[in-house]
Short mmCIF file of C-alpha atoms (C1' of nucleotides) in Angstrom, two decimals:
data_model
loop_
_atom_site.label_atom_id
_atom_site.label_comp_id
_atom_site.label_asym_id
_atom_site.label_seq_id
_atom_site.Cartn_x
_atom_site.Cartn_y
_atom_site.Cartn_z
CA MET U 1 115.99 135.98 76.89
CA GLY U 2 116.00 133.54 73.75
CA ARG U 3 118.41 131.72 75.60
CA GLY U 4 116.34 130.16 78.44
CA ASP U 5 113.49 128.85 76.16
CA LEU U 6 112.71 124.96 76.70
CA GLU U 7 112.26 123.29 73.68
CA GLY U 8 108.90 122.09 73.01
CA THR U 9 110.25 118.78 72.19
CA VAL U 10 110.11 116.78 74.81
CA SER U 11 107.28 115.90 77.09
CA PRO U 12 106.28 117.46 79.40
CA SER U 13 103.96 116.02 81.87
CA GLY U 14 107.04 113.91 83.23
CA ARG U 15 108.93 118.18 83.62
CA ASP U 16 106.84 119.15 85.58
CA GLU U 17 106.19 116.27 87.99
CA LEU U 18 109.60 115.76 88.20
CA ALA U 19 110.48 119.74 88.60
CA ARG U 20 107.87 119.76 91.62
CA LYS U 21 109.27 116.64 93.13
CA PHE U 22 112.37 118.22 93.31
CA VAL U 23 111.70 121.52 95.21
CA GLU U 24 110.26 118.91 97.63
CA TRP U 25 112.98 116.62 97.36
CA ARG U 26 115.94 119.08 97.79
CA SER U 27 114.10 120.18 101.36
CA LEU U 28 114.71 116.42 102.58
CA VAL U 29 118.04 116.49 101.53
CA LEU U 30 119.40 119.61 103.40
CA ASP U 31 116.66 118.34 106.29
CA ALA U 32 117.71 114.32 106.90
CA SER U 33 120.57 114.48 103.80
CA ARG U 34 119.21 111.18 103.57
CA CYS U 35 116.04 111.70 101.68
CA PRO U 36 113.32 108.88 100.95
CA VAL U 37 114.44 108.73 97.02
CA ARG U 38 118.29 108.16 97.48
CA ASP U 39 117.84 106.16 100.26
CA VAL U 40 115.96 103.60 98.14
CA LEU U 41 117.55 104.76 94.84
CA ASP U 42 121.11 103.56 95.69
CA ARG U 43 119.67 100.22 96.15
CA VAL U 44 118.44 100.20 92.58
CA GLY U 45 122.12 101.87 91.60
CA ASP U 46 124.29 99.24 93.12
CA LYS U 47 125.41 96.62 90.54
CA TRP U 48 123.51 93.83 91.27
CA THR U 49 120.30 94.69 92.96
CA THR U 50 118.33 95.67 89.92
CA LEU U 51 119.72 92.35 88.17
CA ILE U 52 118.24 89.96 90.84
CA VAL U 53 114.78 91.59 91.30
CA MET U 54 114.37 90.78 87.77
CA ALA U 55 115.71 86.98 87.92
CA LEU U 56 112.76 87.04 91.09
CA ALA U 57 110.38 88.73 88.30
CA GLY U 58 109.90 84.85 87.23
CA GLY U 59 108.88 83.10 90.46
CA PRO U 60 111.10 82.28 93.58
CA GLN U 61 114.72 80.99 92.77
CA ARG U 62 116.86 79.33 95.37
CA PHE U 63 120.45 80.44 96.08
CA GLY U 64 121.93 78.32 93.18
CA ALA U 65 119.48 78.98 90.48
CA LEU U 66 120.40 82.87 91.34
CA THR U 67 124.43 82.27 90.79
CA ARG U 68 123.93 80.55 87.87
CA ALA U 69 121.37 83.27 86.90
CA ALA U 70 123.65 85.74 86.71
CA PRO U 71 127.00 83.65 85.91
CA ASP U 72 129.52 86.80 87.23
CA ILE U 73 128.48 87.74 90.11
CA SER U 74 130.54 86.22 93.36
CA LYS U 75 128.46 84.56 95.74
CA ARG U 76 129.74 86.88 98.61
CA MET U 77 128.26 89.65 96.34
CA LEU U 78 124.72 88.05 95.72
CA THR U 79 124.54 87.10 99.52
CA GLN U 80 125.08 91.05 100.59
CA THR U 81 122.23 91.64 97.70
CA LEU U 82 119.94 89.38 99.06
CA ARG U 83 120.25 90.17 102.69
CA ASN U 84 120.07 94.12 101.37
CA LEU U 85 116.31 93.10 99.33
CA GLU U 86 115.06 90.15 102.36
CA ARG U 87 116.67 93.37 105.28
CA ASP U 88 114.52 95.92 102.97
CA GLY U 89 111.32 93.56 103.06
CA LEU U 90 111.59 93.35 98.79
CA VAL U 91 112.50 89.76 99.26
CA ALA U 92 111.45 87.20 101.67
CA ARG U 93 113.22 84.18 102.37
CA THR U 94 112.89 80.77 103.68
CA VAL U 95 114.57 77.94 104.56
CA TYR U 96 114.17 74.54 104.24
CA PRO U 97 115.64 72.29 106.55
CA THR U 98 116.81 70.28 104.29
CA LYS U 99 119.98 68.02 104.03
CA PRO U 100 121.37 69.94 101.98
CA PRO U 101 119.77 72.58 103.14
CA SER U 102 117.91 74.73 100.65
CA VAL U 103 116.88 77.96 100.33
CA ASP U 104 114.19 79.81 98.48
CA TYR U 105 114.00 83.51 97.83
CA ARG U 106 110.87 85.30 95.99
CA LEU U 107 110.35 88.79 95.72
CA THR U 108 107.18 90.11 98.47
CA ALA U 109 104.65 92.61 97.22
CA LEU U 110 106.63 94.87 98.54
CA GLY U 111 109.09 94.16 95.58
CA GLY U 112 107.02 93.62 93.50
CA ALA U 113 105.31 96.25 93.41
CA MET U 114 108.83 97.59 91.92
CA LEU U 115 108.58 95.64 88.68
CA GLU U 116 106.43 98.13 87.05
CA PRO U 117 108.83 101.72 87.57
CA LEU U 118 112.39 99.06 86.76
CA ALA U 119 110.60 98.31 84.42
CA ALA U 120 109.92 101.51 82.48
CA LEU U 121 113.54 102.30 83.12
CA ILE U 122 114.55 99.30 81.20
CA ARG U 123 112.76 100.32 78.27
CA TRP U 124 113.79 103.54 78.27
CA ALA U 125 117.05 102.47 78.07
CA GLU U 126 117.08 99.77 75.89
CA GLN U 127 115.20 102.45 73.33
CA SER U 128 118.09 104.56 74.22
CA HIS U 129 120.83 102.61 74.32
CA PRO U 130 121.58 103.50 70.36
CA ALA U 131 121.26 106.97 70.74
CA ILE U 132 123.59 107.26 73.94
CA VAL U 133 126.03 104.96 71.88
CA ALA U 134 125.67 107.78 69.32
CA ALA U 135 126.55 110.70 70.89
CA ARG U 136 129.29 108.93 72.80
CA ARG U 137 131.01 108.24 70.16
CA ARG U 138 130.38 112.02 68.77
CA PHE U 139 131.76 113.22 72.00
CA ASP U 140 134.61 111.05 71.88
CA GLU U 141 136.01 111.78 69.13
CA GLY U 142 134.80 115.35 68.03
CA PRO U 143 136.08 118.50 69.97
CA ALA U 144 132.84 119.49 70.46
CA GLU U 145 132.71 123.18 69.53
CA GLU U 146 129.85 124.46 70.89
CA SER U 147 129.07 127.76 71.71
CA ALA U 148 126.15 130.85 71.59
CA ALA U 149 126.33 133.15 68.70
CA MET I 1 104.29 72.14 96.15
CA GLY I 2 102.91 74.72 98.75
CA ARG I 3 105.97 76.70 99.06
CA GLY I 4 106.26 76.90 95.06
CA ASP I 5 102.93 79.10 94.51
CA LEU I 6 103.76 83.03 93.76
CA GLU I 7 101.60 85.43 96.06
CA GLY I 8 98.74 86.67 93.64
CA THR I 9 98.97 90.24 95.34
CA VAL I 10 101.99 91.44 93.27
CA SER I 11 100.99 92.94 89.45
CA PRO I 12 101.65 90.46 87.34
CA SER I 13 102.02 92.06 84.46
CA GLY I 14 105.62 93.28 85.25
CA ARG I 15 106.47 90.84 86.95
CA ASP I 16 106.19 88.89 83.53
CA GLU I 17 107.64 91.77 81.39
CA LEU I 18 110.72 91.34 83.16
CA ALA I 19 110.86 88.16 83.34
CA ARG I 20 110.72 87.73 79.71
CA LYS I 21 113.34 90.73 79.57
CA PHE I 22 115.46 89.11 81.68
CA VAL I 23 116.20 86.52 79.79
CA GLU I 24 116.61 88.67 76.60
CA TRP I 25 120.04 90.88 79.44
CA ARG I 26 121.49 87.95 80.21
CA SER I 27 122.16 86.39 77.56
CA LEU I 28 123.70 89.89 76.52
CA VAL I 29 125.57 89.94 79.78
CA LEU I 30 126.94 86.57 78.72
CA ASP I 31 127.79 87.74 75.33
CA ALA I 32 129.34 90.81 76.10
CA SER I 33 129.33 91.22 79.19
CA ARG I 34 128.15 94.60 79.44
CA CYS I 35 124.61 94.83 78.13
CA PRO I 36 122.62 97.83 77.54
CA VAL I 37 120.68 98.11 80.18
CA ARG I 38 123.96 97.70 82.49
CA ASP I 39 125.42 100.12 80.53
CA VAL I 40 122.94 102.86 81.31
CA LEU I 41 121.50 101.65 84.93
CA ASP I 42 124.89 102.24 85.82
CA ARG I 43 124.63 105.87 85.44
CA VAL I 44 121.11 106.12 86.88
CA GLY I 45 122.84 104.50 89.91
CA ASP I 46 125.63 106.46 90.70
CA LYS I 47 125.37 109.16 93.72
CA TRP I 48 124.46 112.49 91.61
CA THR I 49 122.61 111.61 88.14
CA THR I 50 119.12 111.51 88.86
CA LEU I 51 119.39 114.60 91.20
CA ILE I 52 121.29 116.95 88.93
CA VAL I 53 118.63 115.53 85.57
CA MET I 54 115.40 116.37 88.08
CA ALA I 55 117.00 120.29 88.61
CA LEU I 56 117.25 119.65 85.05
CA ALA I 57 113.93 118.90 85.14
CA GLY I 58 112.19 122.22 85.44
CA GLY I 59 114.53 124.27 82.45
CA PRO I 60 117.96 124.98 81.58
CA GLN I 61 120.27 126.16 84.79
CA ARG I 62 123.97 127.48 85.09
CA PHE I 63 126.39 125.44 87.04
CA GLY I 64 125.73 128.02 89.69
CA ALA I 65 122.55 127.60 89.67
CA LEU I 66 123.25 123.37 89.85
CA THR I 67 126.17 123.92 92.92
CA ARG I 68 122.79 125.86 94.75
CA ALA I 69 120.17 122.91 94.07
CA ALA I 70 122.79 120.66 95.51
CA PRO I 71 124.18 121.92 98.18
CA ASP I 72 126.29 119.11 98.97
CA ILE I 73 127.57 117.80 96.30
CA SER I 74 131.82 118.97 94.95
CA LYS I 75 132.13 120.98 92.11
CA ARG I 76 134.53 118.01 90.80
CA MET I 77 131.53 115.75 90.97
CA LEU I 78 129.28 117.96 89.37
CA THR I 79 131.59 118.95 86.78
CA GLN I 80 132.05 115.20 86.09
CA THR I 81 128.39 113.91 86.77
CA LEU I 82 127.49 116.55 83.64
CA ARG I 83 129.82 115.79 81.71
CA ASN I 84 129.30 111.70 81.61
CA LEU I 85 125.68 113.02 81.13
CA GLU I 86 126.91 115.07 78.32
CA ARG I 87 128.67 112.64 76.59
CA ASP I 88 125.54 109.89 76.74
CA GLY I 89 123.67 113.03 75.15
CA LEU I 90 121.05 113.38 77.88
CA VAL I 91 122.62 117.12 78.53
CA ALA I 92 123.03 119.94 76.00
CA ARG I 93 125.98 122.56 77.46
CA THR I 94 126.00 125.62 76.04
CA VAL I 95 128.55 127.77 76.67
CA TYR I 96 128.50 131.45 76.70
CA PRO I 97 131.40 134.03 76.02
CA THR I 98 130.57 136.57 78.49
CA LYS I 99 133.46 137.83 80.57
CA PRO I 100 133.07 136.17 83.14
CA PRO I 101 131.72 132.93 80.96
CA SER I 102 128.41 131.07 81.58
CA VAL I 103 127.23 127.67 81.15
CA ASP I 104 124.19 126.63 81.77
CA TYR I 105 122.95 123.31 80.83
CA ARG I 106 119.83 121.49 79.85
CA LEU I 107 118.32 118.39 79.07
CA THR I 108 118.02 116.79 75.16
CA ALA I 109 114.90 115.57 73.72
CA LEU I 110 116.76 112.02 74.74
CA GLY I 111 117.36 113.66 78.20
CA GLY I 112 113.90 114.06 78.62
CA ALA I 113 112.99 110.87 77.84
CA MET I 114 114.33 109.82 80.63
CA LEU I 115 111.74 111.71 83.03
CA GLU I 116 109.54 109.50 82.84
CA PRO I 117 110.12 106.11 83.36
CA LEU I 118 112.53 108.27 86.48
CA ALA I 119 109.19 109.84 87.72
CA ALA I 120 107.71 106.37 88.02
CA LEU I 121 110.46 104.79 89.65
CA ILE I 122 110.55 108.20 91.66
CA ARG I 123 107.23 107.46 92.97
CA TRP I 124 107.33 104.13 93.85
CA ALA I 125 110.49 104.51 96.26
CA GLU I 126 108.04 107.40 97.75
CA GLN I 127 105.45 105.27 98.26
CA SER I 128 107.61 102.05 99.27
CA HIS I 129 110.05 104.39 101.66
CA PRO I 130 107.61 103.55 105.48
CA ALA I 131 107.34 100.40 105.00
CA ILE I 132 111.07 99.51 103.65
CA VAL I 133 111.90 101.56 106.78
CA ALA I 134 109.19 99.54 108.90
CA ALA I 135 111.38 95.78 106.87
CA ARG I 136 114.09 97.69 108.38
CA ARG I 137 113.68 98.61 112.08
CA ARG I 138 112.10 94.45 112.23
CA PHE I 139 115.30 92.83 110.16
CA ASP I 140 117.80 94.37 112.92
CA GLU I 141 115.80 94.01 115.76
CA GLY I 142 113.96 90.54 115.02
CA PRO I 143 116.15 87.74 114.90
CA ALA I 144 114.12 86.91 112.14
CA GLU I 145 113.21 83.17 112.56
CA GLU I 146 111.88 81.79 109.27
CA SER I 147 111.57 78.50 108.43
CA ALA I 148 109.52 76.42 106.47
CA ALA I 149 107.10 73.95 108.23
"C1'" DC E 1 131.74 131.97 87.64
"C1'" DA E 2 133.33 127.98 85.80
"C1'" DG E 3 136.10 124.49 85.62
"C1'" DC E 4 140.74 121.20 86.04
"C1'" DA E 5 144.60 119.04 88.79
"C1'" DT E 6 146.05 116.65 92.45
"C1'" DC E 7 145.70 114.08 96.95
"C1'" DC E 8 143.25 111.03 100.09
"C1'" DA E 9 139.87 108.15 102.71
"C1'" DG E 10 136.18 105.21 102.53
"C1'" DT E 11 133.51 102.11 99.56
"C1'" DA E 12 131.93 98.56 96.92
"C1'" DT E 13 133.59 94.45 95.10
"C1'" DG E 14 135.97 90.55 93.62
"C1'" DA E 15 139.31 85.99 94.82
"C1'" DT E 16 140.04 82.83 97.93
"C1'" DA E 17 139.75 79.53 101.30
"C1'" DC E 18 136.83 77.47 105.20
"C1'" DT E 19 132.08 76.09 107.42
"C1'" DG E 20 126.67 73.18 108.73
"C1'" DC O 1 124.02 73.70 99.12
"C1'" DA O 2 124.32 78.02 101.35
"C1'" DG O 3 126.12 80.58 103.00
"C1'" DT O 4 130.77 83.02 106.03
"C1'" DA O 5 135.36 84.95 106.89
"C1'" DT O 6 139.43 87.04 105.43
"C1'" DC O 7 142.69 89.41 102.17
"C1'" DA O 8 143.47 92.79 98.16
"C1'" DT O 9 141.99 95.89 95.07
"C1'" DA O 10 139.64 99.59 92.06
"C1'" DC O 11 136.60 102.78 91.30
"C1'" DT O 12 134.03 107.21 94.34
"C1'" DG O 13 133.29 110.52 95.82
"C1'" DG O 14 135.09 114.94 98.73
"C1'" DA O 15 139.07 118.77 99.46
"C1'" DT O 16 141.66 121.72 98.18
"C1'" DG O 17 144.10 125.15 95.21
"C1'" DC O 18 144.64 126.57 90.80
"C1'" DT O 19 143.48 128.48 85.98
"C1'" DG O 20 141.27 131.65 82.30
#
DNA sequence: CAGCATCCAGTATGATACTG
DNA sequence: CAGTATCATACTGGATGCTG
């Protein structure tokens, strides 16, 4: 079956690992309908989490500083995102009973551990973006006449 | 300033990189309101993309096989997810004009390159999940009485 | 088998105004 | 300053039925 061959140019290491992971993963999905990976990845997926984590990578930040760091986030969403991160133990919230009150947020050790894999993904995203944009234009313009001989 | 110190236990390498990245990133967000990273990460974020990519990590799959691989995905969402991946050049779609028709999907080189960073993130998610679950329980039960002395 | 069109519900997000 | 409450809305994703 010549149609089933894998291209050899793709790094096989990550591929193999993922393939195995997927098998475990799938059974978890079937069992619990809420596997660990999805549980955590859903957070990464939502609109603001990664942005906030990145903003906190440089050190503790106050609420207002975070607002300025991501000007297009609403207070509502910022609060909610921070609450989720705090709930998950990725971010620590500290209230200083000054007047007016000030609060700062910092990554916990658990949250800090996310930075490396996140950086890897972001590095990939940056590198691939031109190719992706090009692919999109090709897809949107060309009628996409592909089929097997 | 006891409140401003960073904990030393967190890996500083990823932290530094992310902090720098964030600065560049933010300016892009401000400029274009649609930076490369967000553009790509939004895809990772949606419900099915990572699952499908993982399912394809092991090699080309037919549409029906993918349906079985992720039993809780609807045909509608599977099609849509695959179209997006195809549009972005991460997945190649091949039609075999048999009867009934069969179609298979495989990762392109571009798509395959995503596997490594994705694997890193998933590894982190798996490792951290117990701690996250514990943190959630603590957060949900305890009244969370934290404040600075 | 693979895929599209339509309809519909739930959720995610934003805008705005109010509070300690 | 750092939120909370409420409302409005857009988008996501699921169910179903039809087509080639």
